[in-house]
């Protein structure tokens, strides 16, 4: 199910950004410096999509058909003189059409996916809530990164596990494309059982 349509500049990466997750980026290519300036002027985010074919640098890469809006939380100039961004995943989207600007920046027509419903963690997924608690206990400063944990919210538990478990990027992409929080947790259970 989609909500509305919009135009979004894309930043294809070899990683999947999930809603609520933080990501650090180093920006040096002119097309992405332009993207950051444009987002700053408009007060908007940009899309992060997994690269299906191509590279992060150089010719425009082929992005996956689903991605996550990245909202800039902080920026700085690193010791190497490059722009360092800290972004956070927001809304999910589906790419409907892309075009490439003269500077190589990929622009996408996107359909926004519906926000996750608030669904209680079901008994059959309780193990995943326990796994997430154990993971967070091992992370220094987790109480600052996740100051208000929602261990009873199926969507929150699913996204945090998608962010923190050592999954392959195609597995993370599979989770990103699922609209139902319970289906996402079922898929996570299968992925955990496979390892």
PDB file of C-alpha atoms in Angstrom:
ATOM      1  CA  UNK A   1       0.000   0.000   0.000  1.00  0.00           C
ATOM      2  CA  UNK A   2       1.386   3.419  -0.908  1.00  0.00           C
ATOM      3  CA  UNK A   3       0.630   6.918   0.228  1.00  0.00           C
ATOM      4  CA  UNK A   4       1.049   9.815  -2.209  1.00  0.00           C
ATOM      5  CA  UNK A   5       3.888  10.347  -4.676  1.00  0.00           C
ATOM      6  CA  UNK A   6       6.921  12.571  -4.596  1.00  0.00           C
ATOM      7  CA  UNK A   7      10.266  13.293  -6.244  1.00  0.00           C
ATOM      8  CA  UNK A   8      13.397  12.352  -4.341  1.00  0.00           C
ATOM      9  CA  UNK A   9      17.114  12.527  -5.121  1.00  0.00           C
ATOM     10  CA  UNK A  10      18.737   9.128  -4.533  1.00  0.00           C
ATOM     11  CA  UNK A  11      22.028   8.264  -2.846  1.00  0.00           C
ATOM     12  CA  UNK A  12      22.602   4.612  -3.835  1.00  0.00           C
ATOM     13  CA  UNK A  13      24.827   2.729  -1.370  1.00  0.00           C
ATOM     14  CA  UNK A  14      26.094  -0.778  -0.708  1.00  0.00           C
ATOM     15  CA  UNK A  15      24.025  -0.765   2.473  1.00  0.00           C
ATOM     16  CA  UNK A  16      20.338  -0.729   3.398  1.00  0.00           C
ATOM     17  CA  UNK A  17      19.062   2.052   5.646  1.00  0.00           C
ATOM     18  CA  UNK A  18      16.025   1.007   7.691  1.00  0.00           C
ATOM     19  CA  UNK A  19      13.561   3.337   9.442  1.00  0.00           C
ATOM     20  CA  UNK A  20      14.940   4.697  12.701  1.00  0.00           C
ATOM     21  CA  UNK A  21      18.538   3.652  11.995  1.00  0.00           C
ATOM     22  CA  UNK A  22      21.457   6.110  11.964  1.00  0.00           C
ATOM     23  CA  UNK A  23      24.040   6.132   9.190  1.00  0.00           C
ATOM     24  CA  UNK A  24      27.267   8.075   8.713  1.00  0.00           C
ATOM     25  CA  UNK A  25      28.181   9.240   5.210  1.00  0.00           C
ATOM     26  CA  UNK A  26      31.254  10.933   3.759  1.00  0.00           C
ATOM     27  CA  UNK A  27      30.297  13.146   0.842  1.00  0.00           C
ATOM     28  CA  UNK A  28      32.794  14.274  -1.783  1.00  0.00           C
ATOM     29  CA  UNK A  29      31.299  13.791  -5.254  1.00  0.00           C
ATOM     30  CA  UNK A  30      29.885  17.038  -6.714  1.00  0.00           C
ATOM     31  CA  UNK A  31      26.475  15.432  -7.429  1.00  0.00           C
ATOM     32  CA  UNK A  32      26.047  14.486  -3.756  1.00  0.00           C
ATOM     33  CA  UNK A  33      27.346  17.848  -2.504  1.00  0.00           C
ATOM     34  CA  UNK A  34      24.638  19.389  -4.731  1.00  0.00           C
ATOM     35  CA  UNK A  35      22.109  16.955  -3.219  1.00  0.00           C
ATOM     36  CA  UNK A  36      23.038  18.019   0.337  1.00  0.00           C
ATOM     37  CA  UNK A  37      22.806  21.731  -0.565  1.00  0.00           C
ATOM     38  CA  UNK A  38      19.421  21.216  -2.209  1.00  0.00           C
ATOM     39  CA  UNK A  39      18.081  19.232   0.771  1.00  0.00           C
ATOM     40  CA  UNK A  40      19.367  21.930   3.150  1.00  0.00           C
ATOM     41  CA  UNK A  41      17.677  24.707   1.170  1.00  0.00           C
ATOM     42  CA  UNK A  42      14.375  22.849   0.942  1.00  0.00           C
ATOM     43  CA  UNK A  43      14.436  21.247   4.385  1.00  0.00           C
ATOM     44  CA  UNK A  44      13.895  17.824   2.824  1.00  0.00           C
ATOM     45  CA  UNK A  45      15.576  14.443   2.949  1.00  0.00           C
ATOM     46  CA  UNK A  46      16.925  12.209   0.211  1.00  0.00           C
ATOM     47  CA  UNK A  47      16.519   8.544  -0.646  1.00  0.00           C
ATOM     48  CA  UNK A  48      18.969   5.787   0.227  1.00  0.00           C
ATOM     49  CA  UNK A  49      18.675   2.658  -1.911  1.00  0.00           C
ATOM     50  CA  UNK A  50      20.781  -0.481  -2.048  1.00  0.00           C
ATOM     51  CA  UNK A  51      22.957  -0.678  -5.172  1.00  0.00           C
ATOM     52  CA  UNK A  52      21.904  -3.592  -7.379  1.00  0.00           C
ATOM     53  CA  UNK A  53      24.477  -2.925 -10.084  1.00  0.00           C
ATOM     54  CA  UNK A  54      27.384  -0.494 -10.252  1.00  0.00           C
ATOM     55  CA  UNK A  55      29.469   1.346  -7.667  1.00  0.00           C
ATOM     56  CA  UNK A  56      29.010   4.084  -5.085  1.00  0.00           C
ATOM     57  CA  UNK A  57      31.476   6.318  -6.957  1.00  0.00           C
ATOM     58  CA  UNK A  58      31.506   7.167 -10.651  1.00  0.00           C
ATOM     59  CA  UNK A  59      28.766   6.332 -13.138  1.00  0.00           C
ATOM     60  CA  UNK A  60      25.208   6.276 -11.757  1.00  0.00           C
ATOM     61  CA  UNK A  61      24.462   2.908 -10.133  1.00  0.00           C
ATOM     62  CA  UNK A  62      21.273   0.891 -10.497  1.00  0.00           C
ATOM     63  CA  UNK A  63      19.259   1.301  -7.257  1.00  0.00           C
ATOM     64  CA  UNK A  64      16.889  -1.211  -5.678  1.00  0.00           C
ATOM     65  CA  UNK A  65      13.181  -0.558  -6.149  1.00  0.00           C
ATOM     66  CA  UNK A  66      12.589   0.171  -2.435  1.00  0.00           C
ATOM     67  CA  UNK A  67      14.485   2.536  -0.165  1.00  0.00           C
ATOM     68  CA  UNK A  68      14.311   4.746   2.899  1.00  0.00           C
ATOM     69  CA  UNK A  69      14.210   8.511   3.189  1.00  0.00           C
ATOM     70  CA  UNK A  70      17.340   9.801   4.933  1.00  0.00           C
ATOM     71  CA  UNK A  71      16.924  12.894   7.112  1.00  0.00           C
ATOM     72  CA  UNK A  72      20.105  14.843   7.879  1.00  0.00           C
ATOM     73  CA  UNK A  73      20.600  15.083  11.658  1.00  0.00           C
ATOM     74  CA  UNK A  74      24.110  16.511  11.784  1.00  0.00           C
ATOM     75  CA  UNK A  75      27.023  17.430   9.538  1.00  0.00           C
ATOM     76  CA  UNK A  76      30.677  18.403   9.929  1.00  0.00           C
ATOM     77  CA  UNK A  77      33.878  18.693   7.938  1.00  0.00           C
ATOM     78  CA  UNK A  78      36.089  15.710   8.743  1.00  0.00           C
ATOM     79  CA  UNK A  79      39.830  15.784   9.288  1.00  0.00           C
ATOM     80  CA  UNK A  80      40.227  14.748   5.642  1.00  0.00           C
ATOM     81  CA  UNK A  81      38.305  17.869   4.535  1.00  0.00           C
ATOM     82  CA  UNK A  82      35.273  15.876   3.387  1.00  0.00           C
ATOM     83  CA  UNK A  83      31.701  16.591   4.389  1.00  0.00           C
ATOM     84  CA  UNK A  84      30.563  14.102   7.036  1.00  0.00           C
ATOM     85  CA  UNK A  85      26.821  13.580   7.429  1.00  0.00           C
ATOM     86  CA  UNK A  86      24.851  11.775  10.066  1.00  0.00           C
ATOM     87  CA  UNK A  87      21.443  10.769   8.731  1.00  0.00           C
ATOM     88  CA  UNK A  88      18.535   8.819  10.162  1.00  0.00           C
ATOM     89  CA  UNK A  89      16.117   6.571   8.290  1.00  0.00           C
ATOM     90  CA  UNK A  90      12.571   7.905   8.109  1.00  0.00           C
ATOM     91  CA  UNK A  91       9.814   6.876   5.663  1.00  0.00           C
ATOM     92  CA  UNK A  92      10.043   3.920   3.299  1.00  0.00           C
ATOM     93  CA  UNK A  93       9.334   4.375  -0.400  1.00  0.00           C
ATOM     94  CA  UNK A  94       8.992   2.445  -3.627  1.00  0.00           C
ATOM     95  CA  UNK A  95      10.741   3.755  -6.731  1.00  0.00           C
ATOM     96  CA  UNK A  96       8.317   4.196  -9.616  1.00  0.00           C
ATOM     97  CA  UNK A  97      10.630   5.801 -12.167  1.00  0.00           C
ATOM     98  CA  UNK A  98      14.156   7.219 -12.276  1.00  0.00           C
ATOM     99  CA  UNK A  99      16.003   9.699 -14.425  1.00  0.00           C
ATOM    100  CA  UNK A 100      19.599  10.909 -14.278  1.00  0.00           C
ATOM    101  CA  UNK A 101      20.447  14.604 -14.151  1.00  0.00           C
ATOM    102  CA  UNK A 102      23.346  16.029 -16.173  1.00  0.00           C
ATOM    103  CA  UNK A 103      25.546  15.925 -13.046  1.00  0.00           C
ATOM    104  CA  UNK A 104      24.901  12.168 -12.597  1.00  0.00           C
ATOM    105  CA  UNK A 105      22.451  12.516  -9.691  1.00  0.00           C
ATOM    106  CA  UNK A 106      19.607   9.995  -9.860  1.00  0.00           C
ATOM    107  CA  UNK A 107      16.163  11.498  -9.308  1.00  0.00           C
ATOM    108  CA  UNK A 108      13.255   9.181  -8.528  1.00  0.00           C
ATOM    109  CA  UNK A 109       9.502   9.413  -8.618  1.00  0.00           C
ATOM    110  CA  UNK A 110       8.557   7.528  -5.464  1.00  0.00           C
ATOM    111  CA  UNK A 111       5.432   6.263  -3.790  1.00  0.00           C
ATOM    112  CA  UNK A 112       5.574   6.468  -0.015  1.00  0.00           C
ATOM    113  CA  UNK A 113       4.800   3.248   1.827  1.00  0.00           C
ATOM    114  CA  UNK A 114       2.222   3.442   4.594  1.00  0.00           C
ATOM    115  CA  UNK A 115       3.620   4.035   8.080  1.00  0.00           C
ATOM    116  CA  UNK A 116       3.940   0.912  10.213  1.00  0.00           C
ATOM    117  CA  UNK A 117       0.845   0.246  12.301  1.00  0.00           C
ATOM    118  CA  UNK A 118       1.414  -0.019  16.035  1.00  0.00           C
ATOM    119  CA  UNK A 119       1.032  -3.748  16.640  1.00  0.00           C
ATOM    120  CA  UNK A 120       1.813  -5.528  19.902  1.00  0.00           C
ATOM    121  CA  UNK A 121       4.641  -8.048  19.826  1.00  0.00           C
ATOM    122  CA  UNK A 122       2.912 -11.427  19.483  1.00  0.00           C
ATOM    123  CA  UNK A 123       3.789 -14.377  21.767  1.00  0.00           C
ATOM    124  CA  UNK A 124       5.302 -16.276  18.832  1.00  0.00           C
ATOM    125  CA  UNK A 125       7.766 -13.398  18.369  1.00  0.00           C
ATOM    126  CA  UNK A 126       8.645 -12.950  22.053  1.00  0.00           C
ATOM    127  CA  UNK A 127      12.029 -14.610  21.463  1.00  0.00           C
ATOM    128  CA  UNK A 128      12.965 -11.781  19.093  1.00  0.00           C
ATOM    129  CA  UNK A 129      12.201  -9.207  21.796  1.00  0.00           C
ATOM    130  CA  UNK A 130      14.520 -11.116  24.155  1.00  0.00           C
ATOM    131  CA  UNK A 131      17.250 -11.303  21.490  1.00  0.00           C
ATOM    132  CA  UNK A 132      16.990  -7.540  20.944  1.00  0.00           C
ATOM    133  CA  UNK A 133      17.256  -6.852  24.705  1.00  0.00           C
ATOM    134  CA  UNK A 134      20.406  -9.024  24.877  1.00  0.00           C
ATOM    135  CA  UNK A 135      21.951  -7.229  21.882  1.00  0.00           C
ATOM    136  CA  UNK A 136      21.255  -3.800  23.388  1.00  0.00           C
ATOM    137  CA  UNK A 137      22.783  -4.888  26.720  1.00  0.00           C
ATOM    138  CA  UNK A 138      26.053  -5.515  24.839  1.00  0.00           C
ATOM    139  CA  UNK A 139      26.165  -2.056  23.205  1.00  0.00           C
ATOM    140  CA  UNK A 140      27.905   0.718  25.152  1.00  0.00           C
ATOM    141  CA  UNK A 141      25.623   3.749  25.306  1.00  0.00           C
ATOM    142  CA  UNK A 142      22.590   1.888  23.932  1.00  0.00           C
ATOM    143  CA  UNK A 143      20.406   3.717  26.464  1.00  0.00           C
ATOM    144  CA  UNK A 144      21.399   7.005  24.771  1.00  0.00           C
ATOM    145  CA  UNK A 145      21.010   5.707  21.209  1.00  0.00           C
ATOM    146  CA  UNK A 146      17.672   4.070  22.075  1.00  0.00           C
ATOM    147  CA  UNK A 147      16.456   6.177  25.028  1.00  0.00           C
ATOM    148  CA  UNK A 148      12.845   4.986  24.752  1.00  0.00           C
ATOM    149  CA  UNK A 149      12.841   1.313  23.767  1.00  0.00           C
ATOM    150  CA  UNK A 150       9.539  -0.135  22.574  1.00  0.00           C
ATOM    151  CA  UNK A 151       9.998  -3.847  23.199  1.00  0.00           C
ATOM    152  CA  UNK A 152       6.225  -4.401  22.945  1.00  0.00           C
ATOM    153  CA  UNK A 153       5.977  -2.774  19.463  1.00  0.00           C
ATOM    154  CA  UNK A 154       6.405  -5.338  16.656  1.00  0.00           C
ATOM    155  CA  UNK A 155       7.575  -2.731  14.103  1.00  0.00           C
ATOM    156  CA  UNK A 156      10.186  -1.201  16.448  1.00  0.00           C
ATOM    157  CA  UNK A 157      11.584  -4.613  17.424  1.00  0.00           C
ATOM    158  CA  UNK A 158      11.738  -5.665  13.762  1.00  0.00           C
ATOM    159  CA  UNK A 159      13.525  -2.528  12.572  1.00  0.00           C
ATOM    160  CA  UNK A 160      16.050  -2.580  15.412  1.00  0.00           C
ATOM    161  CA  UNK A 161      16.881  -6.229  14.705  1.00  0.00           C
ATOM    162  CA  UNK A 162      17.153  -5.475  10.974  1.00  0.00           C
ATOM    163  CA  UNK A 163      19.564  -2.677  11.908  1.00  0.00           C
ATOM    164  CA  UNK A 164      21.669  -4.547  14.483  1.00  0.00           C
ATOM    165  CA  UNK A 165      21.811  -8.215  13.437  1.00  0.00           C
ATOM    166  CA  UNK A 166      24.712  -9.238  11.160  1.00  0.00           C
ATOM    167  CA  UNK A 167      22.498  -9.759   8.116  1.00  0.00           C
ATOM    168  CA  UNK A 168      23.516  -9.767   4.461  1.00  0.00           C
ATOM    169  CA  UNK A 169      22.354  -6.627   2.638  1.00  0.00           C
ATOM    170  CA  UNK A 170      19.910  -8.575   0.380  1.00  0.00           C
ATOM    171  CA  UNK A 171      18.300  -9.972   3.564  1.00  0.00           C
ATOM    172  CA  UNK A 172      17.954  -6.451   4.961  1.00  0.00           C
ATOM    173  CA  UNK A 173      16.481  -5.328   1.640  1.00  0.00           C
ATOM    174  CA  UNK A 174      13.938  -8.161   1.824  1.00  0.00           C
ATOM    175  CA  UNK A 175      12.843  -6.914   5.281  1.00  0.00           C
ATOM    176  CA  UNK A 176      12.633  -3.304   4.049  1.00  0.00           C
ATOM    177  CA  UNK A 177      10.193  -4.334   1.331  1.00  0.00           C
ATOM    178  CA  UNK A 178       7.721  -5.970   3.743  1.00  0.00           C
ATOM    179  CA  UNK A 179       4.803  -3.792   4.850  1.00  0.00           C
ATOM    180  CA  UNK A 180       3.496  -6.016   7.666  1.00  0.00           C
ATOM    181  CA  UNK A 181       5.471  -5.862  10.965  1.00  0.00           C
ATOM    182  CA  UNK A 182       4.445  -9.440  11.871  1.00  0.00           C
ATOM    183  CA  UNK A 183       5.556 -10.741   8.468  1.00  0.00           C
ATOM    184  CA  UNK A 184       8.862  -8.904   8.985  1.00  0.00           C
ATOM    185  CA  UNK A 185       9.311 -10.660  12.350  1.00  0.00           C
ATOM    186  CA  UNK A 186       8.431 -14.045  10.829  1.00  0.00           C
ATOM    187  CA  UNK A 187      11.091 -13.454   8.173  1.00  0.00           C
ATOM    188  CA  UNK A 188      13.601 -12.469  10.875  1.00  0.00           C
ATOM    189  CA  UNK A 189      12.828 -15.688  12.768  1.00  0.00           C
ATOM    190  CA  UNK A 190      13.578 -17.701   9.625  1.00  0.00           C
ATOM    191  CA  UNK A 191      16.808 -15.761   9.029  1.00  0.00           C
ATOM    192  CA  UNK A 192      17.942 -16.293  12.640  1.00  0.00           C
ATOM    193  CA  UNK A 193      17.094 -20.028  12.414  1.00  0.00           C
ATOM    194  CA  UNK A 194      19.204 -20.336   9.228  1.00  0.00           C
ATOM    195  CA  UNK A 195      22.351 -19.126  11.026  1.00  0.00           C
TER     196      UNK A 195
END
